[in-house]
mmCIF file of C-alpha atoms in Angstrom:
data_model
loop_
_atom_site.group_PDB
_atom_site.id
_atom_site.type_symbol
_atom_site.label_atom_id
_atom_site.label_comp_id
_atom_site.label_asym_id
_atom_site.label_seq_id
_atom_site.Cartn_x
_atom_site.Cartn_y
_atom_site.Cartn_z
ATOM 1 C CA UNK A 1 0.000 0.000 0.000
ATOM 2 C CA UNK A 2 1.556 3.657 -0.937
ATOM 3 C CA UNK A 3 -0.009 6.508 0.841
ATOM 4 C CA UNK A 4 0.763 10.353 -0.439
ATOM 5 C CA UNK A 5 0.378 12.643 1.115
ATOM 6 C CA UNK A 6 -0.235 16.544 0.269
ATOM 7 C CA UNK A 7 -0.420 19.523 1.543
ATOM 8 C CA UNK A 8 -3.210 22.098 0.190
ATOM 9 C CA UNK A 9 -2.806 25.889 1.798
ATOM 10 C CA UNK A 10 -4.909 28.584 1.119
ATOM 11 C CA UNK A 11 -3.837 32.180 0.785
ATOM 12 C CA UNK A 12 -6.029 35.750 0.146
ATOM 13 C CA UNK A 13 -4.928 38.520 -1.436
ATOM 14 C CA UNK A 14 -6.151 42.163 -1.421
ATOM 15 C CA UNK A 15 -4.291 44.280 -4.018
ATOM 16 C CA UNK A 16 -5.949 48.176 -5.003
ATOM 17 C CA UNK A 17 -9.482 47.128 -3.770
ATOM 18 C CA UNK A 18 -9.975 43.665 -5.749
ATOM 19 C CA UNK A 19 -10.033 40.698 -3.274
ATOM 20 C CA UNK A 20 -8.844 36.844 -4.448
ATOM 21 C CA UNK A 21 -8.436 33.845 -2.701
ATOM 22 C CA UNK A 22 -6.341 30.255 -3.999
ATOM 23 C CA UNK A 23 -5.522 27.654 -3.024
ATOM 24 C CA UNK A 24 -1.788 25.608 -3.894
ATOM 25 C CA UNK A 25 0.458 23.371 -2.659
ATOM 26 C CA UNK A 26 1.812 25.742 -0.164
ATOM 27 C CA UNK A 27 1.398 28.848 0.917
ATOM 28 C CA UNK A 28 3.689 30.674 -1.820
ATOM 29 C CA UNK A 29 2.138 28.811 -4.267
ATOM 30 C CA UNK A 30 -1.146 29.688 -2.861
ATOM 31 C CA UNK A 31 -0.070 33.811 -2.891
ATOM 32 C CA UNK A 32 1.587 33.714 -6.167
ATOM 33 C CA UNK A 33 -2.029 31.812 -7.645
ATOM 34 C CA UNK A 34 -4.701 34.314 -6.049
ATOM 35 C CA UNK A 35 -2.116 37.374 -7.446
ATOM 36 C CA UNK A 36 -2.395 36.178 -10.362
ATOM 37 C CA UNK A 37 -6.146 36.104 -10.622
ATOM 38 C CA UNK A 38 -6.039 39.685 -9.180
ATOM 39 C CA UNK A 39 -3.392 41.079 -11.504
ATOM 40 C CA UNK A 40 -4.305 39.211 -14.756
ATOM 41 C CA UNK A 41 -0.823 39.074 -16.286
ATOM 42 C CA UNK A 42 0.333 35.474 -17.526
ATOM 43 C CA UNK A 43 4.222 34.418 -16.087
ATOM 44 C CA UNK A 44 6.334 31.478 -15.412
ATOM 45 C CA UNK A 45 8.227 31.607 -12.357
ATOM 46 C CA UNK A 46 12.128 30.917 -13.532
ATOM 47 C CA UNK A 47 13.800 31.705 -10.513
ATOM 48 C CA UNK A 48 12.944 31.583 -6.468
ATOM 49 C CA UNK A 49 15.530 32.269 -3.820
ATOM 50 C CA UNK A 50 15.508 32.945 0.030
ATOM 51 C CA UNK A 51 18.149 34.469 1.896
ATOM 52 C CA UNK A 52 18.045 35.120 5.467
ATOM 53 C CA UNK A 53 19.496 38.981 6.355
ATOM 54 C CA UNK A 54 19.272 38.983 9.827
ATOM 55 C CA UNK A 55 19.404 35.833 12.968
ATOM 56 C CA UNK A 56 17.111 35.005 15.391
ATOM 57 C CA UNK A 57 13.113 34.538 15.551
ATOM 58 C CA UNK A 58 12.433 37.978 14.180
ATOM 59 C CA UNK A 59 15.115 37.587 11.473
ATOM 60 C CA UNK A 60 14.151 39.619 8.245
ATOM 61 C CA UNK A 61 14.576 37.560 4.880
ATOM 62 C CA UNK A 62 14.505 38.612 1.358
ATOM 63 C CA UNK A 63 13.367 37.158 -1.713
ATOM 64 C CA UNK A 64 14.847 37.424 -5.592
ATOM 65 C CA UNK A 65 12.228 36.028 -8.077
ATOM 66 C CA UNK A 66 12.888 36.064 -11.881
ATOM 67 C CA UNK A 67 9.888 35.432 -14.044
ATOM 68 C CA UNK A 68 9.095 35.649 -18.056
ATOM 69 C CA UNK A 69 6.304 36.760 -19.164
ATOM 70 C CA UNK A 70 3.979 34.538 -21.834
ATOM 71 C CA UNK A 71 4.220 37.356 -24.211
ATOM 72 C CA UNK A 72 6.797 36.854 -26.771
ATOM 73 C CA UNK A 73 8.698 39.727 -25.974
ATOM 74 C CA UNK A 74 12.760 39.397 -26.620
ATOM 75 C CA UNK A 75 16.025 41.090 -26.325
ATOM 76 C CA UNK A 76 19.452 40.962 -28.347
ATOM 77 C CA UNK A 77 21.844 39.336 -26.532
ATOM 78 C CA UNK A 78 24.897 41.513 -27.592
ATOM 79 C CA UNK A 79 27.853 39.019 -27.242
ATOM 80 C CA UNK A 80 26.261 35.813 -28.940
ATOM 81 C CA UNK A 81 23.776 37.731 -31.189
ATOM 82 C CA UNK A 82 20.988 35.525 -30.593
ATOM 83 C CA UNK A 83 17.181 36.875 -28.993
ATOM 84 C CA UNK A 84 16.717 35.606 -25.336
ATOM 85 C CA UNK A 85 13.630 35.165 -23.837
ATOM 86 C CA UNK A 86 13.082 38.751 -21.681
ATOM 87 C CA UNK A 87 12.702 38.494 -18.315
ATOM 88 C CA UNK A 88 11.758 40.382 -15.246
ATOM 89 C CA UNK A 89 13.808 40.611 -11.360
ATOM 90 C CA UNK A 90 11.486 41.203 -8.150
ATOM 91 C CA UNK A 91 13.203 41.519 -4.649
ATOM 92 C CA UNK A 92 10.772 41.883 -1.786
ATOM 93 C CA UNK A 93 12.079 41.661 2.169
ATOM 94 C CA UNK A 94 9.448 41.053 5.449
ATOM 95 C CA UNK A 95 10.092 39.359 8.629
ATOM 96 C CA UNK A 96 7.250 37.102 7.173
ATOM 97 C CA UNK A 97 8.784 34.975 4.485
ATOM 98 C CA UNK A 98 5.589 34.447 2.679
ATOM 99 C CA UNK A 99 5.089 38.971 2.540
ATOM 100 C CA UNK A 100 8.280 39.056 1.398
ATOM 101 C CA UNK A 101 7.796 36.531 -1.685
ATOM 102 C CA UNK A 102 4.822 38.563 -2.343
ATOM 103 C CA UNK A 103 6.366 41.674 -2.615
ATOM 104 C CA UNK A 104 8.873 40.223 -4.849
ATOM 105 C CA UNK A 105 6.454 38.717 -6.876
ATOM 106 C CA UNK A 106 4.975 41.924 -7.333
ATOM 107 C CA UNK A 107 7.770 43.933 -8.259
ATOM 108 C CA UNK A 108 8.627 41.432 -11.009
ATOM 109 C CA UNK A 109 4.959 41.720 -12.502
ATOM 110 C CA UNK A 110 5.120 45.461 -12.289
ATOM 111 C CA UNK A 111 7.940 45.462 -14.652
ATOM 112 C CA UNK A 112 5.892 43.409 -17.125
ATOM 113 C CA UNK A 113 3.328 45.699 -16.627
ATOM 114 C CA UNK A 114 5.155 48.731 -17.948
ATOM 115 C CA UNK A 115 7.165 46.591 -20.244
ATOM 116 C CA UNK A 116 3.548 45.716 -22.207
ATOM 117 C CA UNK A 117 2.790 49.363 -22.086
ATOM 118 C CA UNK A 118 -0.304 48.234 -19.425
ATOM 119 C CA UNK A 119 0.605 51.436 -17.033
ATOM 120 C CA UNK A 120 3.287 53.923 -17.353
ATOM 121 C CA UNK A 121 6.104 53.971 -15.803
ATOM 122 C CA UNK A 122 6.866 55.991 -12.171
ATOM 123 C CA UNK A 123 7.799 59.665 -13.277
ATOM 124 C CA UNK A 124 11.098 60.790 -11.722
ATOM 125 C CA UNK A 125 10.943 64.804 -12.688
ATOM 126 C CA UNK A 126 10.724 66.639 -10.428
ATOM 127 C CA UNK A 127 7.377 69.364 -10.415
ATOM 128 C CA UNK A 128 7.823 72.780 -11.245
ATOM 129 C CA UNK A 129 6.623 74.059 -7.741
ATOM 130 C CA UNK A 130 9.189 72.242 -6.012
ATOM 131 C CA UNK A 131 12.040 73.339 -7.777
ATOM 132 C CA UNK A 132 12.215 76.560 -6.489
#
């Protein structure tokens, strides 16, 4: 007899007044699903890595996600002169591990975001009024 076992979390999600819950195999997988549903923007998680910054229970830890996006959107690669597959670096930090890939995760679809034109991106001038 085999037994398997799995575990099913559930995770909610409340980004700019829109509200999502999922469910996944754990509770990353479970954020990264109900953002998804919220933010509507197709990508494939490439790259997931946790670092701890600081010791002890209350230790802060960071997150580095690289994703692609499922549009086919490429870049020169300027020493081989072949197109590479774009994609997109999120870093997020929290004391809670699961925040922190969040924020990552979030970063990295913001840059898809603006990549695909979808919002513009942050403006850095400084206004008029403030110059003076």
């Amino acid at each position: 007899m085999r037994a398997v076992v799995q575990r099913v979390l559930e995770a909610a999600v409340h980004i700019s007044g829109a509200e999502h819950a999922a469910i996944g195999t754990g509770p990353v997988d479970a954020t990264y699903k109900a953002i998804d549903a919220v933010i509507h923007q197709p990508a494939t998680l490439l790259e997931f890595v946790i670092h701890a910054v600081t010791e002890g229970i209350d230790a802060l830890g960071e997150v580095t996600v690289r994703i692609q996006g499922d549009r086919p959107e490429s870049s020169l690669d300027a020493q081989s002169e072949v197109d590479q597959p774009r994609t997109y670096g999120g870093y997020g930090a929290d004391t809670d591990i699961i925040v922190a890939s969040a924020k990552a995760y979030l970063s990295a679809l913001n840059k898809i975001l603006v990549a695909n034109g979808m919002y513009a991106a942050a403006d850095q001038t400084i206004p008029e009024t403030a110059q003076n």
